[in-house]
Tab-separated table of C-alpha atoms in Angstrom:
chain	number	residue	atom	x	y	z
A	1	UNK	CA	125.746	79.571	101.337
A	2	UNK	CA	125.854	80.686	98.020
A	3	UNK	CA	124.108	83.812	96.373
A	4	UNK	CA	120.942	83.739	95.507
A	5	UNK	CA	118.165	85.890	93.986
A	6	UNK	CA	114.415	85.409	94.018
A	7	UNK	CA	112.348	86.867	91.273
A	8	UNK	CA	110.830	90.591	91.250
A	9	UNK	CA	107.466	90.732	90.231
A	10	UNK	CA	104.743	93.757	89.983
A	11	UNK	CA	103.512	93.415	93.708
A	12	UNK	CA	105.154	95.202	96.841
A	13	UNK	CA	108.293	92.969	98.308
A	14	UNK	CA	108.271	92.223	101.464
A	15	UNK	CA	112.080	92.903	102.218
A	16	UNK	CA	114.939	93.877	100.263
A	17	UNK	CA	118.222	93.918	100.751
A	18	UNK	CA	119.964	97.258	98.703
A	19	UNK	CA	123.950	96.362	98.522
A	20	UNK	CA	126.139	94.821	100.967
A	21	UNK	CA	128.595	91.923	100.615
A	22	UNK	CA	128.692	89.016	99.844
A	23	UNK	CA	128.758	87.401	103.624
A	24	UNK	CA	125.756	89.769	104.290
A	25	UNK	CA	123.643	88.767	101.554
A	26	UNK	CA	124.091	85.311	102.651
A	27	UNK	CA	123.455	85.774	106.520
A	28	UNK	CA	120.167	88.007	105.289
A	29	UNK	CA	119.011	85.034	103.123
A	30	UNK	CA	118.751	82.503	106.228
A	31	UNK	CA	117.786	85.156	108.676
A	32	UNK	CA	114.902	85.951	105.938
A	33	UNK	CA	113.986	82.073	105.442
A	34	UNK	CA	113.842	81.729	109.884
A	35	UNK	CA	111.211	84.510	109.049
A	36	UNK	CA	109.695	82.291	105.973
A	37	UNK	CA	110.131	85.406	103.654
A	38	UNK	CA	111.976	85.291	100.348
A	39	UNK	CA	114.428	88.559	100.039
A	40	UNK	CA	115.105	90.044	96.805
A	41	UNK	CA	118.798	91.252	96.328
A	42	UNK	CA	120.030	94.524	94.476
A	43	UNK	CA	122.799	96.244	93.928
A	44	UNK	CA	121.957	99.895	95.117
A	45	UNK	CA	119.017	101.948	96.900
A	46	UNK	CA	117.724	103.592	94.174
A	47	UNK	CA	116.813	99.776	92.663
A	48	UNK	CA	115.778	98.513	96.498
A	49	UNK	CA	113.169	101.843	96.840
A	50	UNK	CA	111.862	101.130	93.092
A	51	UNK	CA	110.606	97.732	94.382
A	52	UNK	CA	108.631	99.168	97.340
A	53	UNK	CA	109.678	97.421	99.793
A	54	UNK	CA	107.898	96.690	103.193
A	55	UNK	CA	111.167	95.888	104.980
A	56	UNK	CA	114.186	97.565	103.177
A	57	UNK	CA	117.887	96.311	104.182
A	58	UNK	CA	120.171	98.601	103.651
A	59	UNK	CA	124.397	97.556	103.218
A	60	UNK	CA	126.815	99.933	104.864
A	61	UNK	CA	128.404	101.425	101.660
A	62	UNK	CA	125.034	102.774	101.054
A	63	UNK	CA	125.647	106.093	102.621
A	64	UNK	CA	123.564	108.524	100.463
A	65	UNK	CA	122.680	111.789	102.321
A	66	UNK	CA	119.005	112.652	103.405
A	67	UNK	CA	116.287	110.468	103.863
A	68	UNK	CA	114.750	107.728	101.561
A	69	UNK	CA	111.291	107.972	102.255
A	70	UNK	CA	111.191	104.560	103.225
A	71	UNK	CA	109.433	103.991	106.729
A	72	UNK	CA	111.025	100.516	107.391
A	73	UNK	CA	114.615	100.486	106.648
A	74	UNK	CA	117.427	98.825	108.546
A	75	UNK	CA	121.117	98.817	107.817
A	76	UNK	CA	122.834	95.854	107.909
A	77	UNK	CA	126.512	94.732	108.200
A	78	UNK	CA	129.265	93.017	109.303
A	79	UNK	CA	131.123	93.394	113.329
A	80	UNK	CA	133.971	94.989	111.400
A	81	UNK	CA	132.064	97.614	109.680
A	82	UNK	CA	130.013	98.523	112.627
A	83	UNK	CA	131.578	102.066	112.405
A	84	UNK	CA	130.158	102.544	108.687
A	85	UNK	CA	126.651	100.757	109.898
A	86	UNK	CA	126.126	103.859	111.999
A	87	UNK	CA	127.095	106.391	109.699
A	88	UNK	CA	125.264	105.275	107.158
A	89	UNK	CA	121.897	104.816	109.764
A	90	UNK	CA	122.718	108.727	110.408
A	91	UNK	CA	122.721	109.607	107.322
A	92	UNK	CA	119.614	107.575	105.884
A	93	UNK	CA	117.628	108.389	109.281
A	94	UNK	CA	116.951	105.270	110.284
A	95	UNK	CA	116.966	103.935	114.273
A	96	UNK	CA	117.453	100.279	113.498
A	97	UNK	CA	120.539	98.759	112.997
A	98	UNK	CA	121.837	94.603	112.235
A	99	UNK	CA	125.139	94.163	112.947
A	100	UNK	CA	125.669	91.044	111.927
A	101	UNK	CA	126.806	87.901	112.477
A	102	UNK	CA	125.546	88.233	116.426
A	103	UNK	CA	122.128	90.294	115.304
A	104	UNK	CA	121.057	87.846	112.404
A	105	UNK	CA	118.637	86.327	115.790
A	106	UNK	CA	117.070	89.764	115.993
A	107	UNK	CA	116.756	90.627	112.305
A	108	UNK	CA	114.675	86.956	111.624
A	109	UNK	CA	112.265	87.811	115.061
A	110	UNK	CA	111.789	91.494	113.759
A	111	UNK	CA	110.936	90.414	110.069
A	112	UNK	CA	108.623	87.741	111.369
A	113	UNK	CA	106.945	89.837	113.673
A	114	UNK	CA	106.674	92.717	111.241
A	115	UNK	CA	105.650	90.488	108.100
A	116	UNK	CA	104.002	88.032	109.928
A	117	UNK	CA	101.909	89.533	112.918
A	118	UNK	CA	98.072	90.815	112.226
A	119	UNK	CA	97.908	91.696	115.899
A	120	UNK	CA	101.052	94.247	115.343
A	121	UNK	CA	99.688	97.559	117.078
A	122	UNK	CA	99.805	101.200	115.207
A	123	UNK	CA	101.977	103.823	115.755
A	124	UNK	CA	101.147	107.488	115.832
A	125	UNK	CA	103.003	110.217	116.136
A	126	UNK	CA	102.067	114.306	116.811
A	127	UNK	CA	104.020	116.975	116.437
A	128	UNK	CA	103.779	120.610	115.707
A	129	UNK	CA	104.682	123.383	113.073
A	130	UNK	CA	105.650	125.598	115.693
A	131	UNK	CA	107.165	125.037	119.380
A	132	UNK	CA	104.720	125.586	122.241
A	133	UNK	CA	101.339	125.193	120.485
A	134	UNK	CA	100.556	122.515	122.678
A	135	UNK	CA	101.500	119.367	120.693
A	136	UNK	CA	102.006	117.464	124.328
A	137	UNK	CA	98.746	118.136	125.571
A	138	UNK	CA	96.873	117.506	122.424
A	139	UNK	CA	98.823	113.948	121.926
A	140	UNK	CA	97.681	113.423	125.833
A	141	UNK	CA	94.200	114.206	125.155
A	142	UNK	CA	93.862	111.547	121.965
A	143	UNK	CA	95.859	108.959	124.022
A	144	UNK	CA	93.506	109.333	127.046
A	145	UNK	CA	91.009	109.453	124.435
A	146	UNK	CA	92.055	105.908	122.650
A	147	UNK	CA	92.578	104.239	125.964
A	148	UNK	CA	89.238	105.332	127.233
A	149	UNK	CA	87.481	104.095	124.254
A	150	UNK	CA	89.386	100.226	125.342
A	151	UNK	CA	92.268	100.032	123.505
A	152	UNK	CA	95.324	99.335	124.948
A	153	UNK	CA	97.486	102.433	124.441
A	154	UNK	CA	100.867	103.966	125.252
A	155	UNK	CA	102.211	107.510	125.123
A	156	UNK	CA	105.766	108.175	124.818
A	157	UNK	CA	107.719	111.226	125.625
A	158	UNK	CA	109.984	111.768	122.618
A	159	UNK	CA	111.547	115.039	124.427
A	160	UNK	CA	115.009	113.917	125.402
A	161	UNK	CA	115.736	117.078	126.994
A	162	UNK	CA	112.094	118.803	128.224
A	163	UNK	CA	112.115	117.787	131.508
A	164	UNK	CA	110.001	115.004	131.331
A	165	UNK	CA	106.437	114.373	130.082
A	166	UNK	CA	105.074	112.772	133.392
A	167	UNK	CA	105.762	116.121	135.535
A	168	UNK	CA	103.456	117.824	132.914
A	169	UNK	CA	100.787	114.868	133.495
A	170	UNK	CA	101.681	114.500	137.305
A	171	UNK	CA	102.793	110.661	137.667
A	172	UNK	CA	106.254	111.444	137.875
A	173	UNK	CA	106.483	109.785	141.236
A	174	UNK	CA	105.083	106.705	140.196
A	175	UNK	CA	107.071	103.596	139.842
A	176	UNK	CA	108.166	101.927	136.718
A	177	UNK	CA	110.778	102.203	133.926
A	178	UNK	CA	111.889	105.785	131.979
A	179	UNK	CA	114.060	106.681	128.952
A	180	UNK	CA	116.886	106.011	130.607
A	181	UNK	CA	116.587	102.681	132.300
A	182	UNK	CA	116.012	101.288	128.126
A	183	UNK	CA	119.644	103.734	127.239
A	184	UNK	CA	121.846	100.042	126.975
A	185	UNK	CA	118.961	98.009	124.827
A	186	UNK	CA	121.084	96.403	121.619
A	187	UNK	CA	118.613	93.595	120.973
A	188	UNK	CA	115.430	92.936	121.481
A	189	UNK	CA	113.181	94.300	124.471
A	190	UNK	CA	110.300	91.957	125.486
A	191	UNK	CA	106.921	93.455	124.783
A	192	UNK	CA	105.092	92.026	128.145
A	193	UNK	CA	107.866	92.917	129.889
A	194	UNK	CA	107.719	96.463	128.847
A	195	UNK	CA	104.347	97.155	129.336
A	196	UNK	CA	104.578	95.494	133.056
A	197	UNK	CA	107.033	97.848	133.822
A	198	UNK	CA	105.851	101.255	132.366
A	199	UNK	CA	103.801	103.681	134.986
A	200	UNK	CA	100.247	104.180	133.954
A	201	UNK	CA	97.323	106.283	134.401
A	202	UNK	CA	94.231	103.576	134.473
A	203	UNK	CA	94.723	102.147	131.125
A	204	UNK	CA	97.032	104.436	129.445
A	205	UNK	CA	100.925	103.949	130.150
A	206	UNK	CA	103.353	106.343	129.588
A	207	UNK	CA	107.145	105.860	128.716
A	208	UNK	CA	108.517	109.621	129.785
A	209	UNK	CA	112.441	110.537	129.668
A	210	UNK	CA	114.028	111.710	133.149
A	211	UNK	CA	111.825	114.333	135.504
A	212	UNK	CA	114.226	114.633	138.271
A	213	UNK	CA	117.020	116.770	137.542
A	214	UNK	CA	120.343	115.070	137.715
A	215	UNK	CA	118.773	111.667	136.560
A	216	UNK	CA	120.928	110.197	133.814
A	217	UNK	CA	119.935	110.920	130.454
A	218	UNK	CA	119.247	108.640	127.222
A	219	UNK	CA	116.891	107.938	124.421
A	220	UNK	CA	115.632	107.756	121.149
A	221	UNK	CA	117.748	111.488	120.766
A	222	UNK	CA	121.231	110.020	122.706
A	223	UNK	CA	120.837	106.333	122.361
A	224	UNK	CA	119.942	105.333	118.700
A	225	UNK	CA	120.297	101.241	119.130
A	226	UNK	CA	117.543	101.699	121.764
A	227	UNK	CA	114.795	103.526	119.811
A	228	UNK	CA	113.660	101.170	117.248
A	229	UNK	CA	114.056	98.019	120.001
A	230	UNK	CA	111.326	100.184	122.445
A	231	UNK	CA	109.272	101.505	119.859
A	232	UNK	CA	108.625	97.434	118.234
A	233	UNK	CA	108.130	96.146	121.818
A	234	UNK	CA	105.664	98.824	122.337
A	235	UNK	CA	104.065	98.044	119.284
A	236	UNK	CA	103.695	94.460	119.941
A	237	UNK	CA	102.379	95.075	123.559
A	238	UNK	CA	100.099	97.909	122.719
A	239	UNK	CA	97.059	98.526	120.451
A	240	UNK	CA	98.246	101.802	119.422
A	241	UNK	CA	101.035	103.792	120.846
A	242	UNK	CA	101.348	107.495	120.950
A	243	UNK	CA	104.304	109.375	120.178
A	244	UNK	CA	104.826	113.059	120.994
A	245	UNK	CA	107.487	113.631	118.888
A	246	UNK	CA	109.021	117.020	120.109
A	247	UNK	CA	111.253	118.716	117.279
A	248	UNK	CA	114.710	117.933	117.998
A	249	UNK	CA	117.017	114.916	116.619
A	250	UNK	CA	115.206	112.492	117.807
A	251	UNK	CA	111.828	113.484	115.821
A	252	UNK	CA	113.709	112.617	113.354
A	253	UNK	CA	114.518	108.855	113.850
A	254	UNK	CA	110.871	108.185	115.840
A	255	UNK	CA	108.774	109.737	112.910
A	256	UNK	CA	110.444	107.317	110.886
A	257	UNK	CA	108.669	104.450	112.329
A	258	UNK	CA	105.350	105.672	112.568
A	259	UNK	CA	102.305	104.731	110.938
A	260	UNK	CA	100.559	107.748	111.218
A	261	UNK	CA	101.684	111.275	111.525
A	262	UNK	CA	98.914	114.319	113.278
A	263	UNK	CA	101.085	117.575	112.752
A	264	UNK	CA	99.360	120.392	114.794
A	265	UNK	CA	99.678	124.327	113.001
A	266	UNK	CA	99.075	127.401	114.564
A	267	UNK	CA	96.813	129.828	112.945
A	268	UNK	CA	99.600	132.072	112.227
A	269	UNK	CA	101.345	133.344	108.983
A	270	UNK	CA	104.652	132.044	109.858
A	271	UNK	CA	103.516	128.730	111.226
A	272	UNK	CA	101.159	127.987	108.006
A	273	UNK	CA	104.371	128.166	105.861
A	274	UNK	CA	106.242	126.201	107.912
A	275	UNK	CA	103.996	123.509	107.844
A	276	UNK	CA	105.101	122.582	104.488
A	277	UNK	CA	107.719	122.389	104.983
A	278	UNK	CA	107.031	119.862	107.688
A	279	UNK	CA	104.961	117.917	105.426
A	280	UNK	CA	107.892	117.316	102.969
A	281	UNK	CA	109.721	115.875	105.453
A	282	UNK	CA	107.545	113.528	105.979
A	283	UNK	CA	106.143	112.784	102.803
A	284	UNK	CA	106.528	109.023	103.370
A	285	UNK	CA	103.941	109.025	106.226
A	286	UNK	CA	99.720	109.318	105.853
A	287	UNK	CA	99.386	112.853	108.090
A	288	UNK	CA	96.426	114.732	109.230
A	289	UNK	CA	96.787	118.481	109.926
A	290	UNK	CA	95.093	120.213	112.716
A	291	UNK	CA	94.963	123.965	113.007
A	292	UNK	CA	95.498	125.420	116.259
A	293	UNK	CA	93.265	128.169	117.582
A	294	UNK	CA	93.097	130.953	117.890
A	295	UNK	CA	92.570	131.881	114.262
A	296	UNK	CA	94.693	135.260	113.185
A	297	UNK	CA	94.419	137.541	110.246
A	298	UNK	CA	91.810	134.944	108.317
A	299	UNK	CA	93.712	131.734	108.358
A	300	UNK	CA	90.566	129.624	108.789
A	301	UNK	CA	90.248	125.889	108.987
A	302	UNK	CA	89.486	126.091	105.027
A	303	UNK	CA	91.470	128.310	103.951
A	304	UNK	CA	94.888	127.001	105.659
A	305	UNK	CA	93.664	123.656	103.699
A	306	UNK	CA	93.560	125.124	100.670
A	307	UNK	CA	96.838	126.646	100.940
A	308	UNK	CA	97.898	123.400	101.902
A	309	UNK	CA	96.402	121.732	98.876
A	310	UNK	CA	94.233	119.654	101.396
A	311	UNK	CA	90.696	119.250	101.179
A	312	UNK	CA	88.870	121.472	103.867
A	313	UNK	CA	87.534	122.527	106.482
A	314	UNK	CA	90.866	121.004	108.835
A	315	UNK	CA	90.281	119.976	111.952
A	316	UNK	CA	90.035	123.197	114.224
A	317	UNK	CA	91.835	122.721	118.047
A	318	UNK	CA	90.246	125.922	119.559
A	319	UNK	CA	92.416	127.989	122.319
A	320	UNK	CA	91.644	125.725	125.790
A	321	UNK	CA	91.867	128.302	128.780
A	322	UNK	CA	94.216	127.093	131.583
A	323	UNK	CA	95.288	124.524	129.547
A	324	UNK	CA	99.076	125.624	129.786
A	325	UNK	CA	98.931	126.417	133.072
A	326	UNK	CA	97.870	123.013	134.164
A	327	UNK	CA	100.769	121.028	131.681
A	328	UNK	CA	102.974	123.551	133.569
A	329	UNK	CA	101.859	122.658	137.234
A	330	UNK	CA	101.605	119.052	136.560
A	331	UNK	CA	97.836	119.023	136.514
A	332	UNK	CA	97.566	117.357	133.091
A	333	UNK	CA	95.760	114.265	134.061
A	334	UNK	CA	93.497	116.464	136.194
A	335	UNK	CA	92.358	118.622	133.850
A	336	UNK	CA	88.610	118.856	132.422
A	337	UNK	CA	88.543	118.944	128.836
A	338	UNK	CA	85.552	121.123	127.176
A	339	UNK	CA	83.000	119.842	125.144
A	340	UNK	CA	84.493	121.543	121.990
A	341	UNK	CA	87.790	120.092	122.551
A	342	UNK	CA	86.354	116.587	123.221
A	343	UNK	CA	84.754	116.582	120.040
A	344	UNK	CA	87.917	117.336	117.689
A	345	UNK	CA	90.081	114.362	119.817
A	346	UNK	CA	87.159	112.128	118.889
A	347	UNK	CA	87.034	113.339	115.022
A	348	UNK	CA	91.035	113.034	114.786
A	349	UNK	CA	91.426	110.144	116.562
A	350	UNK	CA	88.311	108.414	114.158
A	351	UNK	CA	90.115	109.894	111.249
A	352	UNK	CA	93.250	107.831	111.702
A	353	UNK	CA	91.655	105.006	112.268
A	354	UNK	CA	92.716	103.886	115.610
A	355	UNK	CA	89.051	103.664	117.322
A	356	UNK	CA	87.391	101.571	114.696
């Protein structure tokens, strides 16, 4: 197949393909017309993140440090630079990976489905500007929240090494898949399959990493080619799915594919600054801050936002009583959730759009 290059104009492209040979361009064309979307080819990322991109292929030489900003990118390449392919994923953050010829079948299903699909589910993710403010229970809470409302909803455990989010809820005994048994995924992972096979909690299924001590390990943290494959299954079975994101390496690769990003901070000195820090990160992703009770040394819902250059008052999460205690004994699911605490799950969950 020979080279060829469709015309840029003013609008968002759907996918671009930044670098890569000759062979690749050519296997991206025909896995992009399978999809029925035209790709637009250039020569490096700085051209392919100009063009702003819904889908951007990336080529294995592309191996600039840091992240792009880009939600959507996959790196693409050939069986003999598969080494490269993951280096450069590394080092542009980025879970998914083509190697192609024998993944051009996956990259044409996951550009239909993403370009093609108005029935595609959202993905939110919470995490906190601090460890142990209670980013698990509040992401449980607005999950239980969504699903009661009718929406088909997931929460996954994005702690790799925490022990396990369904001992904190209490399910950890039931049947179905965890982390682990999803460690060997390399292609696609069907989305009715996965939500048949995911313990649940009425209509809210979880998808928690390893309880049981000794249980082998795996993930979005250990097991990069598995990631993206789970998280676009779960996004095609579910209406929205829920992502407590933890703060270790893989918070890193499962932010990147999320819609929506609710970053919980403290009402302390420390965790205020590092909050910005948090938000740079993840500059590339709508976020909505919440500020954790209780409130210390006048860092109020307004005036945290206006140190944060966000319009106030935040959203206030007041201190819950017993609500550690019962996310340590397993008494998650179990737990009654006051009034107050009802009402700011509501107003975030509203905010982001995923009860409309």
């Amino acid at each position: 197949m020979t080279q060829q290059t469709w015309a840029v104009d003013a609008r968002r492209q759907p996918v671009v393909l930044a670098g890569g040979s000759q062979r690749v361009r050519d296997l991206v064309a025909r896995a992009c017309a399978s999809a029925g979307v035209a790709p637009v080819f250039v020569p490096g990322l700085e051209e392919g993140l100009a063009l702003n991109p819904v889908v951007l292929l990336v080529g294995p030489e592309q191996a600039a440090g840091g992240t792009t900003g880009q939600r959507d990118v996959i790196v693409v390449g050939m069986t003999e630079d598969e080494n490269s392919v993951w280096g450069t994923a590394a080092n542009l953050a980025s879970s998914r990976v083509a190697i192609l010829p024998q993944g051009a079948g996956w990259l044409a299903e996951y550009l239909g489905r993403r370009l093609g699909s108005a029935t595609s589910g959202s993905v939110v993710g919470f995490l906190g500007a601090a460890g142990g403010c209670g980013v698990s229970t509040f992401a449980y809470w607005c999950a239980r929240q969504i699903a009661g409302a009718g929406k088909s909803t997931v929460l996954v455990d994005g702690h790799p090494l925490n022990g396990g989010l369904d001992l904190a809820l209490g399910i950890e005994d039931r049947p179905g898949v965890r982390w682990h048994d999803l460690s060997d995924i390399r292609g696609t992972l069907n989305p009715e399959q996965l939500a048949s096979a995911l313990p649940s909690d009425g209509r809210l299924s979880v998808l928690s990493h390893a309880a049981r001590a000794g249980t082998a390990g795996g993930g979005p943290g250990d097991a990069m080619p598995s990631s993206g494959a789970v998280v676009d299954a779960a996004r095609g079975a579910f209406d929205v799915t829920v992502i407590d994101l933890g703060n270790g390496p893989a918070a890193r690769f499962l932010a990147a594919v999320c819609d929506h990003v609710v970053l919980l901070v403290p009402s302390r000195p420390r965790s205020v600054a590092a909050a910005g820090g948090v938000l740079r990160a993840h500059n590339s992703v709508p976020t909505t801050v919440v500020l954790r009770g209780p409130v210390q040394e006048g860092l109020d819902a307004w005036l945290v936002a206006d140190l944060m250059g966000r319009p106030g008052p935040l959203p206030f999460l007041p201190f819950v009583r017993g609500a550690h205690q019962a996310e340590a004994a397993g008494r998650m699911v179990s737990f009654v959730v006051p009034r107050s605490v009802r009402k700011v799950v509501r107003s975030v969950t509203s905010a982001i759009e995923l009860l409309e």
